[in-house]
JSON list of N, CA and C in Angstrom, two decimals:
[
{"chain": "A", "resi": 32, "resn": "GLU", "atom": "N", "xyz": [-36.05, -56.93, -12.33]},
{"chain": "A", "resi": 32, "resn": "GLU", "atom": "CA", "xyz": [-37.23, -56.28, -11.84]},
{"chain": "A", "resi": 32, "resn": "GLU", "atom": "C", "xyz": [-37.03, -54.87, -11.35]},
{"chain": "A", "resi": 33, "resn": "THR", "atom": "N", "xyz": [-35.90, -54.79, -10.70]},
{"chain": "A", "resi": 33, "resn": "THR", "atom": "CA", "xyz": [-35.51, -53.52, -10.04]},
{"chain": "A", "resi": 33, "resn": "THR", "atom": "C", "xyz": [-35.38, -52.52, -11.26]},
{"chain": "A", "resi": 34, "resn": "LYS", "atom": "N", "xyz": [-35.01, -52.86, -12.16]},
{"chain": "A", "resi": 34, "resn": "LYS", "atom": "CA", "xyz": [-34.71, -51.84, -13.36]},
{"chain": "A", "resi": 34, "resn": "LYS", "atom": "C", "xyz": [-36.19, -51.26, -13.80]},
{"chain": "A", "resi": 35, "resn": "LYS", "atom": "N", "xyz": [-37.07, -52.21, -13.94]},
{"chain": "A", "resi": 35, "resn": "LYS", "atom": "CA", "xyz": [-38.45, -51.89, -14.28]},
{"chain": "A", "resi": 35, "resn": "LYS", "atom": "C", "xyz": [-39.11, -50.92, -13.16]},
{"chain": "A", "resi": 36, "resn": "GLN", "atom": "N", "xyz": [-38.85, -51.36, -11.94]},
{"chain": "A", "resi": 36, "resn": "GLN", "atom": "CA", "xyz": [-39.28, -50.44, -10.93]},
{"chain": "A", "resi": 36, "resn": "GLN", "atom": "C", "xyz": [-38.79, -49.11, -10.95]},
{"chain": "A", "resi": 37, "resn": "ASP", "atom": "N", "xyz": [-37.36, -48.94, -11.33]},
{"chain": "A", "resi": 37, "resn": "ASP", "atom": "CA", "xyz": [-36.86, -47.67, -11.43]},
{"chain": "A", "resi": 37, "resn": "ASP", "atom": "C", "xyz": [-37.48, -46.91, -12.65]},
{"chain": "A", "resi": 38, "resn": "TRP", "atom": "N", "xyz": [-37.74, -47.49, -13.78]},
{"chain": "A", "resi": 38, "resn": "TRP", "atom": "CA", "xyz": [-38.38, -46.89, -14.91]},
{"chain": "A", "resi": 38, "resn": "TRP", "atom": "C", "xyz": [-39.84, -46.25, -14.39]},
{"chain": "A", "resi": 39, "resn": "THR", "atom": "N", "xyz": [-40.63, -47.15, -13.69]},
{"chain": "A", "resi": 39, "resn": "THR", "atom": "CA", "xyz": [-41.87, -46.80, -13.22]},
{"chain": "A", "resi": 39, "resn": "THR", "atom": "C", "xyz": [-41.85, -45.43, -12.36]},
{"chain": "A", "resi": 40, "resn": "LYS", "atom": "N", "xyz": [-40.78, -45.48, -11.58]},
{"chain": "A", "resi": 40, "resn": "LYS", "atom": "CA", "xyz": [-40.70, -44.46, -10.46]},
{"chain": "A", "resi": 40, "resn": "LYS", "atom": "C", "xyz": [-40.23, -43.22, -11.29]},
{"chain": "A", "resi": 41, "resn": "ALA", "atom": "N", "xyz": [-39.36, -43.29, -12.25]},
{"chain": "A", "resi": 41, "resn": "ALA", "atom": "CA", "xyz": [-38.89, -42.24, -13.10]},
{"chain": "A", "resi": 41, "resn": "ALA", "atom": "C", "xyz": [-40.11, -41.67, -13.85]},
{"chain": "A", "resi": 42, "resn": "GLN", "atom": "N", "xyz": [-40.89, -42.45, -14.51]},
{"chain": "A", "resi": 42, "resn": "GLN", "atom": "CA", "xyz": [-42.08, -42.04, -15.37]},
{"chain": "A", "resi": 42, "resn": "GLN", "atom": "C", "xyz": [-43.08, -41.28, -14.26]},
{"chain": "A", "resi": 43, "resn": "HIS", "atom": "N", "xyz": [-43.20, -41.72, -13.02]},
{"chain": "A", "resi": 43, "resn": "HIS", "atom": "CA", "xyz": [-44.06, -41.02, -12.13]},
{"chain": "A", "resi": 43, "resn": "HIS", "atom": "C", "xyz": [-43.56, -39.57, -11.83]},
{"chain": "A", "resi": 44, "resn": "HIS", "atom": "N", "xyz": [-42.21, -39.51, -11.63]},
{"chain": "A", "resi": 44, "resn": "HIS", "atom": "CA", "xyz": [-41.57, -38.17, -11.30]},
{"chain": "A", "resi": 44, "resn": "HIS", "atom": "C", "xyz": [-41.75, -37.33, -12.53]},
{"chain": "A", "resi": 45, "resn": "PHE", "atom": "N", "xyz": [-41.62, -37.77, -13.67]},
{"chain": "A", "resi": 45, "resn": "PHE", "atom": "CA", "xyz": [-41.62, -37.03, -14.89]},
{"chain": "A", "resi": 45, "resn": "PHE", "atom": "C", "xyz": [-43.07, -36.26, -15.15]},
{"chain": "A", "resi": 46, "resn": "GLU", "atom": "N", "xyz": [-44.06, -37.24, -14.84]},
{"chain": "A", "resi": 46, "resn": "GLU", "atom": "CA", "xyz": [-45.40, -36.96, -14.97]},
{"chain": "A", "resi": 46, "resn": "GLU", "atom": "C", "xyz": [-45.87, -35.92, -13.88]},
{"chain": "A", "resi": 47, "resn": "LYS", "atom": "N", "xyz": [-45.28, -36.10, -12.66]},
{"chain": "A", "resi": 47, "resn": "LYS", "atom": "CA", "xyz": [-45.50, -35.09, -11.58]},
{"chain": "A", "resi": 47, "resn": "LYS", "atom": "C", "xyz": [-44.96, -33.76, -12.00]},
{"chain": "A", "resi": 48, "resn": "THR", "atom": "N", "xyz": [-43.83, -33.68, -12.44]},
{"chain": "A", "resi": 48, "resn": "THR", "atom": "CA", "xyz": [-43.18, -32.40, -12.87]},
{"chain": "A", "resi": 48, "resn": "THR", "atom": "C", "xyz": [-44.12, -31.68, -13.89]},
{"chain": "A", "resi": 49, "resn": "LEU", "atom": "N", "xyz": [-44.56, -32.53, -14.89]},
{"chain": "A", "resi": 49, "resn": "LEU", "atom": "CA", "xyz": [-45.41, -32.04, -15.90]},
{"chain": "A", "resi": 49, "resn": "LEU", "atom": "C", "xyz": [-46.82, -31.49, -15.35]},
{"chain": "A", "resi": 50, "resn": "GLN", "atom": "N", "xyz": [-47.30, -32.06, -14.23]},
{"chain": "A", "resi": 50, "resn": "GLN", "atom": "CA", "xyz": [-48.33, -31.53, -13.55]},
{"chain": "A", "resi": 50, "resn": "GLN", "atom": "C", "xyz": [-48.31, -30.18, -13.06]},
{"chain": "A", "resi": 51, "resn": "PHE", "atom": "N", "xyz": [-46.99, -29.70, -12.75]},
{"chain": "A", "resi": 51, "resn": "PHE", "atom": "CA", "xyz": [-46.69, -28.42, -12.21]},
{"chain": "A", "resi": 51, "resn": "PHE", "atom": "C", "xyz": [-46.26, -27.44, -13.36]},
{"chain": "A", "resi": 52, "resn": "ASN", "atom": "N", "xyz": [-45.53, -28.08, -14.40]},
{"chain": "A", "resi": 52, "resn": "ASN", "atom": "CA", "xyz": [-45.17, -27.26, -15.56]},
{"chain": "A", "resi": 52, "resn": "ASN", "atom": "C", "xyz": [-45.28, -28.04, -16.79]},
{"chain": "A", "resi": 53, "resn": "GLN", "atom": "N", "xyz": [-46.32, -28.04, -17.40]},
{"chain": "A", "resi": 53, "resn": "GLN", "atom": "CA", "xyz": [-46.49, -28.79, -18.61]},
{"chain": "A", "resi": 53, "resn": "GLN", "atom": "C", "xyz": [-45.51, -28.50, -19.71]},
{"chain": "A", "resi": 54, "resn": "HIS", "atom": "N", "xyz": [-44.74, -27.39, -19.73]},
{"chain": "A", "resi": 54, "resn": "HIS", "atom": "CA", "xyz": [-43.74, -27.06, -20.63]},
{"chain": "A", "resi": 54, "resn": "HIS", "atom": "C", "xyz": [-42.36, -27.39, -20.26]},
{"chain": "A", "resi": 55, "resn": "HIS", "atom": "N", "xyz": [-42.18, -28.20, -19.20]},
{"chain": "A", "resi": 55, "resn": "HIS", "atom": "CA", "xyz": [-40.84, -28.49, -18.77]},
{"chain": "A", "resi": 55, "resn": "HIS", "atom": "C", "xyz": [-40.17, -29.36, -19.64]},
{"chain": "A", "resi": 56, "resn": "GLY", "atom": "N", "xyz": [-39.10, -28.92, -20.48]},
{"chain": "A", "resi": 56, "resn": "GLY", "atom": "CA", "xyz": [-38.55, -29.45, -21.44]},
{"chain": "A", "resi": 56, "resn": "GLY", "atom": "C", "xyz": [-37.86, -30.84, -21.10]},
{"chain": "A", "resi": 57, "resn": "ALA", "atom": "N", "xyz": [-37.09, -30.82, -19.99]},
{"chain": "A", "resi": 57, "resn": "ALA", "atom": "CA", "xyz": [-36.38, -31.97, -19.59]},
{"chain": "A", "resi": 57, "resn": "ALA", "atom": "C", "xyz": [-37.32, -33.08, -19.35]},
{"chain": "A", "resi": 58, "resn": "ALA", "atom": "N", "xyz": [-38.45, -32.77, -18.55]},
{"chain": "A", "resi": 58, "resn": "ALA", "atom": "CA", "xyz": [-39.42, -33.83, -18.09]},
{"chain": "A", "resi": 58, "resn": "ALA", "atom": "C", "xyz": [-40.25, -34.38, -19.45]},
{"chain": "A", "resi": 59, "resn": "LEU", "atom": "N", "xyz": [-40.41, -33.48, -20.25]},
{"chain": "A", "resi": 59, "resn": "LEU", "atom": "CA", "xyz": [-41.10, -34.12, -21.61]},
{"chain": "A", "resi": 59, "resn": "LEU", "atom": "C", "xyz": [-40.08, -34.93, -22.48]},
{"chain": "A", "resi": 60, "resn": "ASN", "atom": "N", "xyz": [-38.79, -34.52, -22.50]},
{"chain": "A", "resi": 60, "resn": "ASN", "atom": "CA", "xyz": [-37.93, -35.33, -23.23]},
{"chain": "A", "resi": 60, "resn": "ASN", "atom": "C", "xyz": [-37.68, -36.63, -22.52]},
{"chain": "A", "resi": 61, "resn": "ASN", "atom": "N", "xyz": [-37.41, -36.57, -21.21]},
{"chain": "A", "resi": 61, "resn": "ASN", "atom": "CA", "xyz": [-37.35, -37.96, -20.59]},
{"chain": "A", "resi": 61, "resn": "ASN", "atom": "C", "xyz": [-38.45, -38.75, -20.57]},
{"chain": "A", "resi": 62, "resn": "LEU", "atom": "N", "xyz": [-39.76, -38.13, -20.51]},
{"chain": "A", "resi": 62, "resn": "LEU", "atom": "CA", "xyz": [-40.96, -39.11, -20.44]},
{"chain": "A", "resi": 62, "resn": "LEU", "atom": "C", "xyz": [-40.99, -39.60, -21.84]},
{"chain": "A", "resi": 63, "resn": "GLY", "atom": "N", "xyz": [-40.72, -38.74, -22.76]},
{"chain": "A", "resi": 63, "resn": "GLY", "atom": "CA", "xyz": [-40.82, -39.26, -24.22]},
{"chain": "A", "resi": 63, "resn": "GLY", "atom": "C", "xyz": [-39.95, -40.40, -24.54]},
{"chain": "A", "resi": 64, "resn": "ALA", "atom": "N", "xyz": [-38.82, -40.26, -24.09]},
{"chain": "A", "resi": 64, "resn": "ALA", "atom": "CA", "xyz": [-37.67, -41.23, -24.15]},
{"chain": "A", "resi": 64, "resn": "ALA", "atom": "C", "xyz": [-38.12, -42.62, -23.42]},
{"chain": "A", "resi": 65, "resn": "LEU", "atom": "N", "xyz": [-38.44, -42.48, -22.35]},
{"chain": "A", "resi": 65, "resn": "LEU", "atom": "CA", "xyz": [-38.90, -43.67, -21.60]},
{"chain": "A", "resi": 65, "resn": "LEU", "atom": "C", "xyz": [-40.19, -44.35, -22.21]},
{"chain": "A", "resi": 66, "resn": "LEU", "atom": "N", "xyz": [-41.12, -43.48, -22.70]},
{"chain": "A", "resi": 66, "resn": "LEU", "atom": "CA", "xyz": [-42.29, -44.19, -23.32]},
{"chain": "A", "resi": 66, "resn": "LEU", "atom": "C", "xyz": [-41.88, -44.79, -24.64]},
{"chain": "A", "resi": 67, "resn": "ALA", "atom": "N", "xyz": [-40.99, -44.26, -25.34]},
{"chain": "A", "resi": 67, "resn": "ALA", "atom": "CA", "xyz": [-40.60, -44.81, -26.66]},
{"chain": "A", "resi": 67, "resn": "ALA", "atom": "C", "xyz": [-39.74, -46.15, -26.30]},
{"chain": "A", "resi": 68, "resn": "GLY", "atom": "N", "xyz": [-38.82, -46.00, -25.52]},
{"chain": "A", "resi": 68, "resn": "GLY", "atom": "CA", "xyz": [-37.97, -47.25, -25.11]},
{"chain": "A", "resi": 68, "resn": "GLY", "atom": "C", "xyz": [-39.02, -48.42, -24.49]},
{"chain": "A", "resi": 69, "resn": "SER", "atom": "N", "xyz": [-39.98, -48.15, -24.06]},
{"chain": "A", "resi": 69, "resn": "SER", "atom": "CA", "xyz": [-40.81, -49.18, -23.52]},
{"chain": "A", "resi": 69, "resn": "SER", "atom": "C", "xyz": [-41.88, -49.63, -24.51]},
{"chain": "A", "resi": 70, "resn": "GLY", "atom": "N", "xyz": [-41.67, -49.02, -25.75]},
{"chain": "A", "resi": 70, "resn": "GLY", "atom": "CA", "xyz": [-42.45, -49.62, -26.82]},
{"chain": "A", "resi": 70, "resn": "GLY", "atom": "C", "xyz": [-43.63, -48.67, -27.21]},
{"chain": "A", "resi": 71, "resn": "ARG", "atom": "N", "xyz": [-43.94, -47.74, -26.51]},
{"chain": "A", "resi": 71, "resn": "ARG", "atom": "CA", "xyz": [-45.04, -46.68, -26.79]},
{"chain": "A", "resi": 71, "resn": "ARG", "atom": "C", "xyz": [-44.39, -45.46, -27.59]},
{"chain": "A", "resi": 72, "resn": "ILE", "atom": "N", "xyz": [-44.23, -45.94, -28.90]},
{"chain": "A", "resi": 72, "resn": "ILE", "atom": "CA", "xyz": [-43.45, -45.04, -29.88]},
{"chain": "A", "resi": 72, "resn": "ILE", "atom": "C", "xyz": [-44.38, -43.82, -30.04]},
{"chain": "A", "resi": 73, "resn": "GLU", "atom": "N", "xyz": [-45.59, -43.86, -30.41]},
{"chain": "A", "resi": 73, "resn": "GLU", "atom": "CA", "xyz": [-46.32, -42.63, -30.74]},
{"chain": "A", "resi": 73, "resn": "GLU", "atom": "C", "xyz": [-46.43, -41.83, -29.42]},
{"chain": "A", "resi": 74, "resn": "ALA", "atom": "N", "xyz": [-46.75, -42.17, -28.48]},
{"chain": "A", "resi": 74, "resn": "ALA", "atom": "CA", "xyz": [-46.84, -41.42, -27.25]},
{"chain": "A", "resi": 74, "resn": "ALA", "atom": "C", "xyz": [-45.53, -40.82, -26.77]},
{"chain": "A", "resi": 75, "resn": "GLY", "atom": "N", "xyz": [-44.34, -41.54, -26.99]},
{"chain": "A", "resi": 75, "resn": "GLY", "atom": "CA", "xyz": [-43.09, -41.00, -26.86]},
{"chain": "A", "resi": 75, "resn": "GLY", "atom": "C", "xyz": [-42.80, -39.87, -27.81]},
{"chain": "A", "resi": 76, "resn": "LEU", "atom": "N", "xyz": [-43.01, -40.06, -29.15]},
{"chain": "A", "resi": 76, "resn": "LEU", "atom": "CA", "xyz": [-43.02, -38.93, -30.10]},
{"chain": "A", "resi": 76, "resn": "LEU", "atom": "C", "xyz": [-43.63, -37.75, -29.75]},
{"chain": "A", "resi": 77, "resn": "ALA", "atom": "N", "xyz": [-44.85, -37.96, -29.34]},
{"chain": "A", "resi": 77, "resn": "ALA", "atom": "CA", "xyz": [-45.75, -36.74, -29.06]},
{"chain": "A", "resi": 77, "resn": "ALA", "atom": "C", "xyz": [-45.01, -35.92, -27.88]},
{"chain": "A", "resi": 78, "resn": "LYS", "atom": "N", "xyz": [-44.55, -36.62, -26.79]},
{"chain": "A", "resi": 78, "resn": "LYS", "atom": "CA", "xyz": [-43.83, -35.87, -25.79]},
{"chain": "A", "resi": 78, "resn": "LYS", "atom": "C", "xyz": [-42.56, -35.21, -26.19]},
{"chain": "A", "resi": 79, "resn": "LEU", "atom": "N", "xyz": [-41.74, -35.83, -27.20]},
{"chain": "A", "resi": 79, "resn": "LEU", "atom": "CA", "xyz": [-40.46, -35.45, -27.75]},
{"chain": "A", "resi": 79, "resn": "LEU", "atom": "C", "xyz": [-40.81, -34.15, -28.63]},
{"chain": "A", "resi": 80, "resn": "ASP", "atom": "N", "xyz": [-41.87, -34.28, -29.12]},
{"chain": "A", "resi": 80, "resn": "ASP", "atom": "CA", "xyz": [-42.19, -33.04, -30.19]},
{"chain": "A", "resi": 80, "resn": "ASP", "atom": "C", "xyz": [-42.45, -31.94, -29.29]},
{"chain": "A", "resi": 81, "resn": "LEU", "atom": "N", "xyz": [-43.22, -32.24, -28.05]},
{"chain": "A", "resi": 81, "resn": "LEU", "atom": "CA", "xyz": [-43.57, -30.99, -27.23]},
{"chain": "A", "resi": 81, "resn": "LEU", "atom": "C", "xyz": [-42.36, -30.36, -26.55]},
{"chain": "A", "resi": 82, "resn": "ALA", "atom": "N", "xyz": [-41.40, -31.27, -26.23]},
{"chain": "A", "resi": 82, "resn": "ALA", "atom": "CA", "xyz": [-40.07, -30.87, -25.76]},
{"chain": "A", "resi": 82, "resn": "ALA", "atom": "C", "xyz": [-39.31, -30.00, -26.60]},
{"chain": "A", "resi": 83, "resn": "LEU", "atom": "N", "xyz": [-39.40, -30.39, -27.83]},
{"chain": "A", "resi": 83, "resn": "LEU", "atom": "CA", "xyz": [-38.76, -29.38, -28.83]},
{"chain": "A", "resi": 83, "resn": "LEU", "atom": "C", "xyz": [-39.37, -28.02, -29.12]},
{"chain": "A", "resi": 84, "resn": "LYS", "atom": "N", "xyz": [-40.73, -28.28, -29.05]},
{"chain": "A", "resi": 84, "resn": "LYS", "atom": "CA", "xyz": [-41.64, -27.05, -29.34]},
{"chain": "A", "resi": 84, "resn": "LYS", "atom": "C", "xyz": [-41.31, -26.02, -28.07]},
{"chain": "A", "resi": 85, "resn": "TYR", "atom": "N", "xyz": [-41.27, -26.51, -26.87]},
{"chain": "A", "resi": 85, "resn": "TYR", "atom": "CA", "xyz": [-41.32, -25.70, -25.73]},
{"chain": "A", "resi": 85, "resn": "TYR", "atom": "C", "xyz": [-39.92, -25.18, -25.23]},
{"chain": "A", "resi": 86, "resn": "SER", "atom": "N", "xyz": [-38.87, -26.06, -25.48]},
{"chain": "A", "resi": 86, "resn": "SER", "atom": "CA", "xyz": [-37.69, -25.70, -24.91]},
{"chain": "A", "resi": 86, "resn": "SER", "atom": "C", "xyz": [-36.42, -25.86, -25.82]},
{"chain": "A", "resi": 87, "resn": "GLY", "atom": "N", "xyz": [-36.69, -26.62, -27.04]},
{"chain": "A", "resi": 87, "resn": "GLY", "atom": "CA", "xyz": [-35.60, -26.77, -27.92]},
{"chain": "A", "resi": 87, "resn": "GLY", "atom": "C", "xyz": [-34.60, -27.67, -27.41]},
{"chain": "A", "resi": 88, "resn": "ILE", "atom": "N", "xyz": [-34.91, -28.48, -26.59]},
{"chain": "A", "resi": 88, "resn": "ILE", "atom": "CA", "xyz": [-33.59, -29.28, -25.98]},
{"chain": "A", "resi": 88, "resn": "ILE", "atom": "C", "xyz": [-33.26, -30.25, -27.04]},
{"chain": "A", "resi": 89, "resn": "LEU", "atom": "N", "xyz": [-31.87, -30.26, -27.40]},
{"chain": "A", "resi": 89, "resn": "LEU", "atom": "CA", "xyz": [-31.23, -30.97, -28.47]},
{"chain": "A", "resi": 89, "resn": "LEU", "atom": "C", "xyz": [-31.55, -32.53, -28.22]},
{"chain": "A", "resi": 90, "resn": "ASP", "atom": "N", "xyz": [-31.38, -32.95, -27.08]},
{"chain": "A", "resi": 90, "resn": "ASP", "atom": "CA", "xyz": [-31.62, -34.51, -26.76]},
{"chain": "A", "resi": 90, "resn": "ASP", "atom": "C", "xyz": [-32.95, -34.92, -27.50]},
{"chain": "A", "resi": 91, "resn": "SER", "atom": "N", "xyz": [-33.89, -33.97, -27.47]},
{"chain": "A", "resi": 91, "resn": "SER", "atom": "CA", "xyz": [-35.24, -34.50, -28.02]},
{"chain": "A", "resi": 91, "resn": "SER", "atom": "C", "xyz": [-35.14, -34.52, -29.53]},
{"chain": "A", "resi": 92, "resn": "GLN", "atom": "N", "xyz": [-34.29, -33.70, -30.29]},
{"chain": "A", "resi": 92, "resn": "GLN", "atom": "CA", "xyz": [-34.14, -33.75, -31.57]},
{"chain": "A", "resi": 92, "resn": "GLN", "atom": "C", "xyz": [-33.46, -35.27, -31.94]},
{"chain": "A", "resi": 93, "resn": "HIS", "atom": "N", "xyz": [-32.29, -35.43, -31.10]},
{"chain": "A", "resi": 93, "resn": "HIS", "atom": "CA", "xyz": [-31.61, -36.82, -31.29]},
{"chain": "A", "resi": 93, "resn": "HIS", "atom": "C", "xyz": [-32.54, -38.00, -30.83]},
{"chain": "A", "resi": 94, "resn": "ASN", "atom": "N", "xyz": [-33.40, -37.92, -29.95]},
{"chain": "A", "resi": 94, "resn": "ASN", "atom": "CA", "xyz": [-34.37, -39.05, -29.60]},
{"chain": "A", "resi": 94, "resn": "ASN", "atom": "C", "xyz": [-35.30, -39.42, -30.66]},
{"chain": "A", "resi": 95, "resn": "ILE", "atom": "N", "xyz": [-35.82, -38.13, -31.34]},
{"chain": "A", "resi": 95, "resn": "ILE", "atom": "CA", "xyz": [-36.84, -38.23, -32.48]},
{"chain": "A", "resi": 95, "resn": "ILE", "atom": "C", "xyz": [-36.17, -38.97, -33.54]},
{"chain": "A", "resi": 96, "resn": "SER", "atom": "N", "xyz": [-34.98, -38.47, -33.96]},
{"chain": "A", "resi": 96, "resn": "SER", "atom": "CA", "xyz": [-34.20, -39.18, -35.04]},
{"chain": "A", "resi": 96, "resn": "SER", "atom": "C", "xyz": [-33.94, -40.63, -34.91]},
{"chain": "A", "resi": 97, "resn": "ALA", "atom": "N", "xyz": [-33.48, -40.94, -33.68]},
{"chain": "A", "resi": 97, "resn": "ALA", "atom": "CA", "xyz": [-33.18, -42.40, -33.36]},
{"chain": "A", "resi": 97, "resn": "ALA", "atom": "C", "xyz": [-34.47, -43.18, -33.34]},
{"chain": "A", "resi": 98, "resn": "ILE", "atom": "N", "xyz": [-35.53, -42.68, -33.00]},
{"chain": "A", "resi": 98, "resn": "ILE", "atom": "CA", "xyz": [-36.66, -43.55, -33.04]},
{"chain": "A", "resi": 98, "resn": "ILE", "atom": "C", "xyz": [-37.23, -43.66, -34.51]},
{"chain": "A", "resi": 99, "resn": "LEU", "atom": "N", "xyz": [-37.16, -42.50, -35.24]},
{"chain": "A", "resi": 99, "resn": "LEU", "atom": "CA", "xyz": [-37.56, -42.72, -36.70]},
{"chain": "A", "resi": 99, "resn": "LEU", "atom": "C", "xyz": [-36.48, -43.64, -37.50]},
{"chain": "A", "resi": 100, "resn": "ALA", "atom": "N", "xyz": [-35.27, -43.72, -36.98]},
{"chain": "A", "resi": 100, "resn": "ALA", "atom": "CA", "xyz": [-34.36, -44.52, -37.69]},
{"chain": "A", "resi": 100, "resn": "ALA", "atom": "C", "xyz": [-34.53, -46.01, -37.44]},
{"chain": "A", "resi": 101, "resn": "SER", "atom": "N", "xyz": [-35.04, -46.26, -36.16]},
{"chain": "A", "resi": 101, "resn": "SER", "atom": "CA", "xyz": [-35.16, -47.53, -35.72]},
{"chain": "A", "resi": 101, "resn": "SER", "atom": "C", "xyz": [-36.35, -48.34, -36.13]},
{"chain": "A", "resi": 102, "resn": "GLY", "atom": "N", "xyz": [-37.34, -47.56, -36.71]},
{"chain": "A", "resi": 102, "resn": "GLY", "atom": "CA", "xyz": [-38.69, -48.13, -37.02]},
{"chain": "A", "resi": 102, "resn": "GLY", "atom": "C", "xyz": [-39.72, -48.40, -35.89]},
{"chain": "A", "resi": 103, "resn": "SER", "atom": "N", "xyz": [-40.01, -49.63, -35.60]},
{"chain": "A", "resi": 103, "resn": "SER", "atom": "CA", "xyz": [-41.04, -49.83, -34.68]},
{"chain": "A", "resi": 103, "resn": "SER", "atom": "C", "xyz": [-40.69, -49.94, -33.20]},
{"chain": "A", "resi": 104, "resn": "SER", "atom": "N", "xyz": [-39.24, -50.07, -32.95]},
{"chain": "A", "resi": 104, "resn": "SER", "atom": "CA", "xyz": [-38.77, -50.34, -31.48]},
{"chain": "A", "resi": 104, "resn": "SER", "atom": "C", "xyz": [-37.39, -49.54, -31.48]},
{"chain": "A", "resi": 105, "resn": "VAL", "atom": "N", "xyz": [-37.08, -49.14, -30.10]},
{"chain": "A", "resi": 105, "resn": "VAL", "atom": "CA", "xyz": [-35.76, -48.52, -29.99]},
{"chain": "A", "resi": 105, "resn": "VAL", "atom": "C", "xyz": [-35.41, -48.96, -28.64]},
{"chain": "A", "resi": 106, "resn": "GLU", "atom": "N", "xyz": [-34.23, -48.99, -28.40]},
{"chain": "A", "resi": 106, "resn": "GLU", "atom": "CA", "xyz": [-33.68, -49.46, -27.16]},
{"chain": "A", "resi": 106, "resn": "GLU", "atom": "C", "xyz": [-33.32, -48.17, -26.19]},
{"chain": "A", "resi": 107, "resn": "TYR", "atom": "N", "xyz": [-33.38, -48.34, -24.95]},
{"chain": "A", "resi": 107, "resn": "TYR", "atom": "CA", "xyz": [-32.92, -47.22, -24.16]},
{"chain": "A", "resi": 107, "resn": "TYR", "atom": "C", "xyz": [-31.69, -46.61, -24.43]},
{"chain": "A", "resi": 108, "resn": "ASP", "atom": "N", "xyz": [-30.73, -47.60, -24.65]},
{"chain": "A", "resi": 108, "resn": "ASP", "atom": "CA", "xyz": [-29.41, -47.16, -24.74]},
{"chain": "A", "resi": 108, "resn": "ASP", "atom": "C", "xyz": [-29.15, -46.31, -26.22]},
{"chain": "A", "resi": 109, "resn": "GLN", "atom": "N", "xyz": [-30.12, -46.26, -26.86]},
{"chain": "A", "resi": 109, "resn": "GLN", "atom": "CA", "xyz": [-30.15, -45.44, -28.32]},
{"chain": "A", "resi": 109, "resn": "GLN", "atom": "C", "xyz": [-30.54, -43.99, -27.99]},
{"chain": "A", "resi": 110, "resn": "LEU", "atom": "N", "xyz": [-31.22, -43.84, -26.75]},
{"chain": "A", "resi": 110, "resn": "LEU", "atom": "CA", "xyz": [-31.82, -42.74, -26.55]},
{"chain": "A", "resi": 110, "resn": "LEU", "atom": "C", "xyz": [-31.20, -41.77, -25.50]},
{"chain": "A", "resi": 111, "resn": "SER", "atom": "N", "xyz": [-31.24, -40.47, -25.47]},
{"chain": "A", "resi": 111, "resn": "SER", "atom": "CA", "xyz": [-30.71, -39.40, -24.56]},
{"chain": "A", "resi": 111, "resn": "SER", "atom": "C", "xyz": [-31.50, -38.87, -23.62]},
{"chain": "A", "resi": 112, "resn": "PHE", "atom": "N", "xyz": [-31.05, -39.02, -22.34]},
{"chain": "A", "resi": 112, "resn": "PHE", "atom": "CA", "xyz": [-31.93, -38.47, -21.20]},
{"chain": "A", "resi": 112, "resn": "PHE", "atom": "C", "xyz": [-31.28, -37.11, -20.77]},
{"chain": "A", "resi": 113, "resn": "THR", "atom": "N", "xyz": [-32.09, -36.29, -20.37]},
{"chain": "A", "resi": 113, "resn": "THR", "atom": "CA", "xyz": [-31.46, -34.92, -20.14]},
{"chain": "A", "resi": 113, "resn": "THR", "atom": "C", "xyz": [-31.37, -34.84, -18.67]}
]
């Protein structure tokens, strides 16, 4: 349960960062990875695409590749957080 609470807190902080700077590459990458890891693949990919567009963070490219290679689900340990 604690791990789920940690992910919930992390998501809140990433979203809060994006309220102040919608182009924040690390927050977009991390939120995208978190969403994809929790099963929200399309929402995760959308955030990862924005991270690449606005900042070119290589972790985002890795994450997109990992998600596409995994099909419909991806584990957190397959993803890179910035």
